[in-house]
mmCIF file of C-alpha atoms in Angstrom:
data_model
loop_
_atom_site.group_PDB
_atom_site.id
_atom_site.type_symbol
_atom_site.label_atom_id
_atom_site.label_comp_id
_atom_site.label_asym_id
_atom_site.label_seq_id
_atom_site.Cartn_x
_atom_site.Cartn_y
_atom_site.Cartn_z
ATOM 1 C CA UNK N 112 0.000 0.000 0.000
ATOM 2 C CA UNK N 113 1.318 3.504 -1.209
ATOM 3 C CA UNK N 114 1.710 6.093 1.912
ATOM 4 C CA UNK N 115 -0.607 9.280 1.250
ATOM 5 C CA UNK N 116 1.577 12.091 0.144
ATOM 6 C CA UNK N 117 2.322 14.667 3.224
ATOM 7 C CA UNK N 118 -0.075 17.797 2.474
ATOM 8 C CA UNK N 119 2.530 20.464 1.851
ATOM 9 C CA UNK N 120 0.445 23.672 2.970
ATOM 10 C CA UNK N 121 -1.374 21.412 5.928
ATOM 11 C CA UNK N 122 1.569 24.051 8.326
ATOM 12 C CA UNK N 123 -0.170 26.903 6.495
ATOM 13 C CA UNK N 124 -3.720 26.151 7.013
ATOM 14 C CA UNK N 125 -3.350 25.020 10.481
ATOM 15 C CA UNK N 126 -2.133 28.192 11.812
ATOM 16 C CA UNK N 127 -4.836 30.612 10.260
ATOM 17 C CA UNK N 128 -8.650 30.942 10.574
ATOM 18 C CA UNK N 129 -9.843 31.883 7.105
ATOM 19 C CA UNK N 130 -13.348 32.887 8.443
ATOM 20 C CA UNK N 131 -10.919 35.808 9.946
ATOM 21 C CA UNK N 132 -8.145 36.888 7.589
ATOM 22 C CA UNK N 133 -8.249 37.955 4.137
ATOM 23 C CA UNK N 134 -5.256 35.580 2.889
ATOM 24 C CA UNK N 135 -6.424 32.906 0.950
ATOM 25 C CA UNK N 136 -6.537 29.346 1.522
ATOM 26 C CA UNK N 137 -4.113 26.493 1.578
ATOM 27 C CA UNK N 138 -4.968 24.912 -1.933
ATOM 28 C CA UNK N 139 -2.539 23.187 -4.151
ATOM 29 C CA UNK N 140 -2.737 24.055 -7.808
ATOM 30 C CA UNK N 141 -0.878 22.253 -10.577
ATOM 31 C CA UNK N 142 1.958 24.415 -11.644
ATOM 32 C CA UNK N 143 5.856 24.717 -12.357
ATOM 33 C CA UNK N 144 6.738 28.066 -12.967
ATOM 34 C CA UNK N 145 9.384 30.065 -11.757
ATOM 35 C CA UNK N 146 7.733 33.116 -10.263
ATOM 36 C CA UNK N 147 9.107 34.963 -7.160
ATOM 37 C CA UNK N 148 7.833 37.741 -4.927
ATOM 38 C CA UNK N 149 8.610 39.440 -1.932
ATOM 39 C CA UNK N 150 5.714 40.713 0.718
ATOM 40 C CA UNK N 151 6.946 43.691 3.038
ATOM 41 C CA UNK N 152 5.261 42.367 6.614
ATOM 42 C CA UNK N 153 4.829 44.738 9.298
ATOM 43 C CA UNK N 154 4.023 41.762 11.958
ATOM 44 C CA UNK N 155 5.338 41.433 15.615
ATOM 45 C CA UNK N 156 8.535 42.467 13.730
ATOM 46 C CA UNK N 157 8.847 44.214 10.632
ATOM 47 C CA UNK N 158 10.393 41.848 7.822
ATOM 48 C CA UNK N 159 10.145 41.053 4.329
ATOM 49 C CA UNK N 160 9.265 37.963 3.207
ATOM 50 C CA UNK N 161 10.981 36.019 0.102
ATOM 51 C CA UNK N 162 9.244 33.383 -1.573
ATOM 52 C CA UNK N 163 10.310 31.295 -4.682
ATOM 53 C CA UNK N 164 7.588 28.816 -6.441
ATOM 54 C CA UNK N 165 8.982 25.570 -6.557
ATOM 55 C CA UNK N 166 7.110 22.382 -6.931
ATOM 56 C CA UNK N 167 3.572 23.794 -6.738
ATOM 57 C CA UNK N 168 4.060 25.682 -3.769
ATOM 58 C CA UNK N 169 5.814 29.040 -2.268
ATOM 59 C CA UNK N 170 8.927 28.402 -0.144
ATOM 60 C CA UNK N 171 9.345 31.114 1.743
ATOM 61 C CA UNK N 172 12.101 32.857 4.055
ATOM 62 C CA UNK N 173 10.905 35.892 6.358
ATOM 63 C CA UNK N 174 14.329 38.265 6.049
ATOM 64 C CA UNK N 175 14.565 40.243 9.094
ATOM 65 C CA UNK N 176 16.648 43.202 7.991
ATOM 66 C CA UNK N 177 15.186 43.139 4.236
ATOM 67 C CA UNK N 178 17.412 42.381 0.806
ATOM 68 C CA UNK N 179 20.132 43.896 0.934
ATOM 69 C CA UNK N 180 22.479 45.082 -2.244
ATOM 70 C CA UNK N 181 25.717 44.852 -0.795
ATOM 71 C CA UNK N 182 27.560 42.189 -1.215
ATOM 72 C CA UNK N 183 29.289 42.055 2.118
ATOM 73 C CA UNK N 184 26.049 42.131 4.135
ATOM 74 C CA UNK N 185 24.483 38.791 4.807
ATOM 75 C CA UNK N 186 21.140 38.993 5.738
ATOM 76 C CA UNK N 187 19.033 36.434 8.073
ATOM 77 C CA UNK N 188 16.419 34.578 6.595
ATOM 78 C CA UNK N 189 14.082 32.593 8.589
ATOM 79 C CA UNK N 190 12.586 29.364 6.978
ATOM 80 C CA UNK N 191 8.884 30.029 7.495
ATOM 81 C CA UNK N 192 5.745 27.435 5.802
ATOM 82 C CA UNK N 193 5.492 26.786 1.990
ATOM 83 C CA UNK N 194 2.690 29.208 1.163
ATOM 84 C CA UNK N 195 -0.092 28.382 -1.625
ATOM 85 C CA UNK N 196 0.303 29.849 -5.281
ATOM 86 C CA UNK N 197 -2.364 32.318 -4.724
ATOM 87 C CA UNK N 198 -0.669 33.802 -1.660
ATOM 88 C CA UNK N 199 1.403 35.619 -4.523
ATOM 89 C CA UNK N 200 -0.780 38.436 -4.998
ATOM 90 C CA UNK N 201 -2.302 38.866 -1.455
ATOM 91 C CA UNK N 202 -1.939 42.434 -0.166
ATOM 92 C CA UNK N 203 -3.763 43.679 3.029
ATOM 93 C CA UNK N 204 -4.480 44.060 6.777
ATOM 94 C CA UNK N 205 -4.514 40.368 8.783
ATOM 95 C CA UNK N 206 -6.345 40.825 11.698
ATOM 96 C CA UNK N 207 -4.578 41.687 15.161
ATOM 97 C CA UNK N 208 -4.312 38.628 17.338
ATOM 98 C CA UNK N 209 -4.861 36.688 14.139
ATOM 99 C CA UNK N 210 -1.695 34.734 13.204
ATOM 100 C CA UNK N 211 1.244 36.929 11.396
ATOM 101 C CA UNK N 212 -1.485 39.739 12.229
ATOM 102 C CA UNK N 213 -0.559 43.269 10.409
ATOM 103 C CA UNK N 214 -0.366 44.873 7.362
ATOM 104 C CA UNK N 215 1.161 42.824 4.264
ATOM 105 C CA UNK N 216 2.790 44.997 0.872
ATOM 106 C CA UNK N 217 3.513 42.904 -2.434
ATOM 107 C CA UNK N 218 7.058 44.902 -2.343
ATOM 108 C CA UNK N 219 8.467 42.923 -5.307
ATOM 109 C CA UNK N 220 7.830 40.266 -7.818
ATOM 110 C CA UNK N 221 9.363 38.892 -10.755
ATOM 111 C CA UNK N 222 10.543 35.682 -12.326
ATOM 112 C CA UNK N 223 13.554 33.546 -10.776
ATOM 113 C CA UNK N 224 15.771 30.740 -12.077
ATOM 114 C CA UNK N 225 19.230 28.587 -10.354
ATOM 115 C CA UNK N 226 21.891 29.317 -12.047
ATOM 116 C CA UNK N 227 23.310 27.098 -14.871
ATOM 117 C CA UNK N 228 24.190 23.723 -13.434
ATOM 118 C CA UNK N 229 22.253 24.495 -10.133
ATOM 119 C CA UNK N 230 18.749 23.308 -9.616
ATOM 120 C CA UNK N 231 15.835 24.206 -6.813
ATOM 121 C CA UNK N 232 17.212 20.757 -5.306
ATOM 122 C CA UNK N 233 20.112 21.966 -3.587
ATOM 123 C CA UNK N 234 17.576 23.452 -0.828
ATOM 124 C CA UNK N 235 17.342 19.952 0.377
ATOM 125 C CA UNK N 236 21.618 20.111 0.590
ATOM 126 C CA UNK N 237 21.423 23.760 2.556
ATOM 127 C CA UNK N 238 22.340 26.269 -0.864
ATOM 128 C CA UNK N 239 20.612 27.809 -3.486
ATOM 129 C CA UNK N 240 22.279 29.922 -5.707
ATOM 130 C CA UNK N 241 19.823 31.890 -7.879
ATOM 131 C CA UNK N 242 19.130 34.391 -10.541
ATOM 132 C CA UNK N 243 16.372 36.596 -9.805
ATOM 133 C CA UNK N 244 14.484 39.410 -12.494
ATOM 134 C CA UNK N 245 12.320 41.588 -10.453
ATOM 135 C CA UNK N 246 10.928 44.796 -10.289
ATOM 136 C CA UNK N 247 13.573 45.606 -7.688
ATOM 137 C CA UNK N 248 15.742 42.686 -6.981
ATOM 138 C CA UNK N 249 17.806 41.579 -9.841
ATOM 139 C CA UNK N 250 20.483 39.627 -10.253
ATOM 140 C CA UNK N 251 22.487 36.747 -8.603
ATOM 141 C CA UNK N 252 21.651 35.753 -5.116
ATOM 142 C CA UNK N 253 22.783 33.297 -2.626
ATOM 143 C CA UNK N 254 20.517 31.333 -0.049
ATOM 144 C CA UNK N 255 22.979 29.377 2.392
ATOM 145 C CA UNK N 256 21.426 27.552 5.615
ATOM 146 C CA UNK N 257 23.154 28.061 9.066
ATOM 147 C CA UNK N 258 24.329 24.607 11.044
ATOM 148 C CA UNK N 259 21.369 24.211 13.890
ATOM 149 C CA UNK N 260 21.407 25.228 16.984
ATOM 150 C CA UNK N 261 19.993 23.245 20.359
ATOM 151 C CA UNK N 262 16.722 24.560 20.669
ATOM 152 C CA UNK N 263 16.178 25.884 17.583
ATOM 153 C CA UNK N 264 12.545 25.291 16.133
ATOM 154 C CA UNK N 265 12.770 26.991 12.923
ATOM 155 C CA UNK N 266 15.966 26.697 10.116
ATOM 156 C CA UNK N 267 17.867 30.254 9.825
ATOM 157 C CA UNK N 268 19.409 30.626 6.686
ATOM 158 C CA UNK N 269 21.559 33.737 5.185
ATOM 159 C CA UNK N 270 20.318 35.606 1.987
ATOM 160 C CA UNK N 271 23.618 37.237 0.068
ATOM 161 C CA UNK N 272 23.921 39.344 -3.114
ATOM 162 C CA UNK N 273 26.612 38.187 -5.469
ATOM 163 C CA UNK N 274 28.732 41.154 -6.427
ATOM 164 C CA UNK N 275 27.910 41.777 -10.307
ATOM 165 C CA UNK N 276 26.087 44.459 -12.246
ATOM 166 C CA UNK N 277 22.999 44.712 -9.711
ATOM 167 C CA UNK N 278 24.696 45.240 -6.612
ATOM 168 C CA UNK N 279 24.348 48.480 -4.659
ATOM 169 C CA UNK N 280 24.358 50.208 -1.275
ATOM 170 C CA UNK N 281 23.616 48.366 1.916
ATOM 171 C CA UNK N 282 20.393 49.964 2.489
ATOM 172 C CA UNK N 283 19.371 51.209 -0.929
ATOM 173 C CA UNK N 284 16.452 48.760 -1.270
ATOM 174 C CA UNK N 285 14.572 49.203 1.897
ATOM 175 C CA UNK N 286 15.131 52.646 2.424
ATOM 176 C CA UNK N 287 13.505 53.765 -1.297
ATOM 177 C CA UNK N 288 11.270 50.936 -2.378
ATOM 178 C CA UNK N 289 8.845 52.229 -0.054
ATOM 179 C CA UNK N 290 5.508 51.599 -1.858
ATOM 180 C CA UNK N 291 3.833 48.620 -3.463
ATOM 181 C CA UNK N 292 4.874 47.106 -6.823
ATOM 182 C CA UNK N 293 1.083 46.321 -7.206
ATOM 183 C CA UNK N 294 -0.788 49.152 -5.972
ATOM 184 C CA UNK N 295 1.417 52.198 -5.459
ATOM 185 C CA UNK N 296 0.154 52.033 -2.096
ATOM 186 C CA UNK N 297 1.852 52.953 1.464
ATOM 187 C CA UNK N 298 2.239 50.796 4.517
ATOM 188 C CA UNK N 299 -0.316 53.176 6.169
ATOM 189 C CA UNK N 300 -2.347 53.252 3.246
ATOM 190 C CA UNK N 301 -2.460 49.610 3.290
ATOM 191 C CA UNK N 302 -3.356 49.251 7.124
ATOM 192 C CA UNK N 303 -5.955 52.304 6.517
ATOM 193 C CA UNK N 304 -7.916 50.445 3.783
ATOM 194 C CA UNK N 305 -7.492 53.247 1.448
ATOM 195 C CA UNK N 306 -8.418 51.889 -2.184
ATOM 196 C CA UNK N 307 -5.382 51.193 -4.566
ATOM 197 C CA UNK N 308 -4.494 54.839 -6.806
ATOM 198 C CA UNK N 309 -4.148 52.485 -9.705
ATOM 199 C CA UNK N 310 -7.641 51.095 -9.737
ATOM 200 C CA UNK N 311 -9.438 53.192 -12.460
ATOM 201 C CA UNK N 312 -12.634 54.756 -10.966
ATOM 202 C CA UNK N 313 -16.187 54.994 -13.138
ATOM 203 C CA UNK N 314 -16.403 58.305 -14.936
ATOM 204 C CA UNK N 315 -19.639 60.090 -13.711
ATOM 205 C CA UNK N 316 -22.830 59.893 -15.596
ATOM 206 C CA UNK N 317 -23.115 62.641 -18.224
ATOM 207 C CA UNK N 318 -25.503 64.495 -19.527
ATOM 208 C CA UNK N 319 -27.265 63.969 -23.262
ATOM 209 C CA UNK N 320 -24.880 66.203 -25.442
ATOM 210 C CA UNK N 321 -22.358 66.987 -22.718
ATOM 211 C CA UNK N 322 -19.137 66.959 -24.245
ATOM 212 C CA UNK N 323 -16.695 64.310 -22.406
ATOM 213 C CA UNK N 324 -14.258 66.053 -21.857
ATOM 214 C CA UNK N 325 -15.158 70.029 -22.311
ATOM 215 C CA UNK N 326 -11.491 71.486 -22.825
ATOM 216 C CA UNK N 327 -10.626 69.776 -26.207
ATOM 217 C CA UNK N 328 -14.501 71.319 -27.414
ATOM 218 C CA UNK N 329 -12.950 74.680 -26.793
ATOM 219 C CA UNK N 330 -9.634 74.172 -28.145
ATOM 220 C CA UNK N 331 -11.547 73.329 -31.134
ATOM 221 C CA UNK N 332 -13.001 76.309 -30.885
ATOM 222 C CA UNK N 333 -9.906 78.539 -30.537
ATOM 223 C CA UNK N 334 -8.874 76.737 -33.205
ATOM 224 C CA UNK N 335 -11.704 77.848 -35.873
ATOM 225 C CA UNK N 336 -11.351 81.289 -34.550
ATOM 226 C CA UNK N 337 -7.865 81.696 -35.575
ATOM 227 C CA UNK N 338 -8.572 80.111 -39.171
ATOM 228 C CA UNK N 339 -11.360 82.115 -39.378
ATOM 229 C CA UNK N 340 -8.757 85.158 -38.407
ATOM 230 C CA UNK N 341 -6.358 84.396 -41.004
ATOM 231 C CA UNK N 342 -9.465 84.134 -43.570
ATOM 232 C CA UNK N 343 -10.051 87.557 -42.930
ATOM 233 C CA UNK N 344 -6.682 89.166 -42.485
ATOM 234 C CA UNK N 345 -5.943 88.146 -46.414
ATOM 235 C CA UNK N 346 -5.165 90.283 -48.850
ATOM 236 C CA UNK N 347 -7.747 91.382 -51.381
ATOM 237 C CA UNK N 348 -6.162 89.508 -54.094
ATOM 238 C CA UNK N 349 -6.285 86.176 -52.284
ATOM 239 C CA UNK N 350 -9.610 86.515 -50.330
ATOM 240 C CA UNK N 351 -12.136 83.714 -49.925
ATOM 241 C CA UNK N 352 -15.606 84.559 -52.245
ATOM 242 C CA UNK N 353 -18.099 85.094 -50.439
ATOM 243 C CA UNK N 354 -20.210 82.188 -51.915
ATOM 244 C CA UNK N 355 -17.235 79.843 -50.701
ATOM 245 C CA UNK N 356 -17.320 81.638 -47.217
ATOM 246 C CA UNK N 357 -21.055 81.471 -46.658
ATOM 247 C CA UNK N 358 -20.674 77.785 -47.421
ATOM 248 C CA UNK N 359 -18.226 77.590 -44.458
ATOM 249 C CA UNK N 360 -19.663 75.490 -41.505
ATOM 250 C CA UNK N 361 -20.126 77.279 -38.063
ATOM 251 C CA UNK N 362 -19.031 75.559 -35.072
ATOM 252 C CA UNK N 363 -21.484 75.560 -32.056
ATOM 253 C CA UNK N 364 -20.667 78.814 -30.209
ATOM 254 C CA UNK N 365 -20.122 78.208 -26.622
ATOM 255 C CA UNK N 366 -22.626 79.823 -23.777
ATOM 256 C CA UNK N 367 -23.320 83.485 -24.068
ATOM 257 C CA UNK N 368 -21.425 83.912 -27.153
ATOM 258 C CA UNK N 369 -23.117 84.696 -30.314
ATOM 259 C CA UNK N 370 -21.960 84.563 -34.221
ATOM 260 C CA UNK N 371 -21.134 88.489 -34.328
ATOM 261 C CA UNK N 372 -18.620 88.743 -31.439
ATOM 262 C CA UNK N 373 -17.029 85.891 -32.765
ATOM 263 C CA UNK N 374 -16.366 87.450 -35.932
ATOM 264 C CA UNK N 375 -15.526 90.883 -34.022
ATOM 265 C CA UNK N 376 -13.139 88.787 -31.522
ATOM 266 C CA UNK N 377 -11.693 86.906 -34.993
ATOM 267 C CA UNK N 378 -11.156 90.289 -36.466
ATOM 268 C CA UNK N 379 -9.261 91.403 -33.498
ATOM 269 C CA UNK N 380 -7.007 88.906 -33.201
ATOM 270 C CA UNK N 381 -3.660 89.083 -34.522
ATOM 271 C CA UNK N 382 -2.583 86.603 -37.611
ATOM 272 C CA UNK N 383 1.110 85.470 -37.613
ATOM 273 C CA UNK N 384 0.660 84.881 -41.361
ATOM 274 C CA UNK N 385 -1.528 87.527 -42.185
ATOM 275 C CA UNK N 386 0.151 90.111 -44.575
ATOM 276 C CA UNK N 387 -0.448 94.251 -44.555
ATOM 277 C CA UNK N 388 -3.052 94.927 -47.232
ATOM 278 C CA UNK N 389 -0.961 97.535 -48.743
ATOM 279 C CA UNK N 390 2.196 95.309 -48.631
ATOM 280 C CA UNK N 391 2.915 93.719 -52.222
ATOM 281 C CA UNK N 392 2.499 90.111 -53.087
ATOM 282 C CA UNK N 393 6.074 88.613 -53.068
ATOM 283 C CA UNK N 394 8.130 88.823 -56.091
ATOM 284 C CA UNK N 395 5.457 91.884 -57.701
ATOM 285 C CA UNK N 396 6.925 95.228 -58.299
ATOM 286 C CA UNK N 397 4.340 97.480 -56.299
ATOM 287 C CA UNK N 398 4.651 99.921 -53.992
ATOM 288 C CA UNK N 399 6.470 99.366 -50.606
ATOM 289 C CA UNK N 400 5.144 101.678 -47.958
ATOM 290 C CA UNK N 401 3.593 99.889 -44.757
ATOM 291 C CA UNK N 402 -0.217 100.068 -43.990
ATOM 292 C CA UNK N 403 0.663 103.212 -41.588
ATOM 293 C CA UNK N 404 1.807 105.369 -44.435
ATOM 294 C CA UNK N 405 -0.676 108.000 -45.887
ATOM 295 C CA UNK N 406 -1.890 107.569 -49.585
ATOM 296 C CA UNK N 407 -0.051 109.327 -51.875
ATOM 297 C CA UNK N 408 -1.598 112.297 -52.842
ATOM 298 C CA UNK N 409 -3.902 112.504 -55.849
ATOM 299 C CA UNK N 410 -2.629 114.682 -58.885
ATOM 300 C CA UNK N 411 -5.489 117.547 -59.855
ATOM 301 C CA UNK N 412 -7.331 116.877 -63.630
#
């Protein structure tokens, strides 16, 4: 007879009440990607929690100091309980006196893969040397597991950057990653409830013929007037017939303007291309003087 396969996520289910906290439960889904993520937990003690997918389930290391860039600072990293797949989007508020009770940030996430010739079995041997692509953690990485202690319940393992490219300050990453890869959100927006700023909200209900948005309406507006403005600033020789102007189409005037202080307003305005009427049509042999000038004067019959 074939032993029953130990439930890898019983740990996880056992110490949570789901009719309590938010964090979904315990299932195992088929899967065998290589996703990785990193929840910011503001618990008993504030920590960040790493957790690779491998073999259907999230192992996971609670890293008390938070990632660190530097390659000469080795970090602690507490095994913790294989978490389900869906656990790799859950951001929130667990419930005070609830277990791991406080507020949870999806601080990073990203894909992960051992290096060449390394595989996810050489946890089981106390190693793991890794290549994560996140949105913040990049790069080679190093898990290495401590010798035990007496007394010890839990495994304490040491989370290293490998000096290459990616590698930074000591602090860099926790000090100005301070918001959620997710939802843009704050700790104490996350423990306040507020609702994520990148969740688009329902435009209000509009009125029949309201214009959606009413600023491009008047820059189309602006826009006739100054046509109409250079229309009317033309010379004599190039003006538009009047036939071919009364055929023009109007746009709607706006409220409490009417047709004729449009066309005194269009008038008024200045063209940039708009030529003197007096001033000869390039290349012509007329007179020069500006519009300012006096007319010549006329000779007696």
């Amino acid at each position: 007879m074939v032993a029953d396969t130990p439930d890898p996520l019983a740990l996880y289910n056992a110490k949570r009440d789901f009719a309590k906290t938010a964090e979904p439960a315990g299932t195992l889904t088929p899967g065998n990607g290589n996703s990785f993520m990193v929840q910011k937990h503001d618990a008993t003690r504030l920590h960040w929690d790493l957790r690779l997918e491998i073999d259907g389930v999230l192992k996971s290391w609670a890293v008390t100091r938070g990632p660190s860039l530097d390659p000469d600072e080795k970090r602690l990293a507490v095994r913790t309980e294989d978490h389900p797949l869906s656990y790799a989007t859950f951001e929130g508020a667990i419930p005070a006196g609830e277990y791991g009770g406080g507020t949870v940030m999806l601080w990073d996430r990203g894909t992960w893969a051992p290096i060449k010739g390394k595989s996810a079995k050489d946890l089981d041997k106390g190693h793991l040397h890794f290549v994560l692509d996140g949105e913040r953690m990049k790069g080679e990485w190093l898990l290495i597991r401590l010798k035990p202690r007496a007394k010890e319940k839990r495994e304490n393992w040491l989370l290293r950057k490998i000096d290459d490219a990616a590698a930074g300050g000591t602090d860099t990453l926790v000090d100005e990653a301070l918001t959620s890869v997710s939802t843009g959100r704050t700790m104490a927006e996350i423990a306040e409830g507020k609702k994520p700023a990148r969740v688009s909200k329902p435009a209000p209900p509009r009125h029949p013929g309201e214009s959606r948005d009413p600023e491009p309406r008047a820059s189309r507006r602006i826009l006739w007037i100054l046509a109409f403005a250079r229309m009317t600033a033309r010379s004599p020789n190039s003006a538009t017939p009047n036939s071919a102007r009364s055929s023009m189409p109007s746009p709607p005037a706006p409220l409490g303007c009417t047709r004729s202080n449009m066309t005194a307003t269009a008038r008024s305005s200045p063209s940039r291309t708009a030529r003197p009427r007096s001033s000869p049509v390039p290349g012509s042999t007329g007179p020069t003087s500006s519009p300012e000038s006096p007319p010549p004067p006329r000779s007696s019959p």
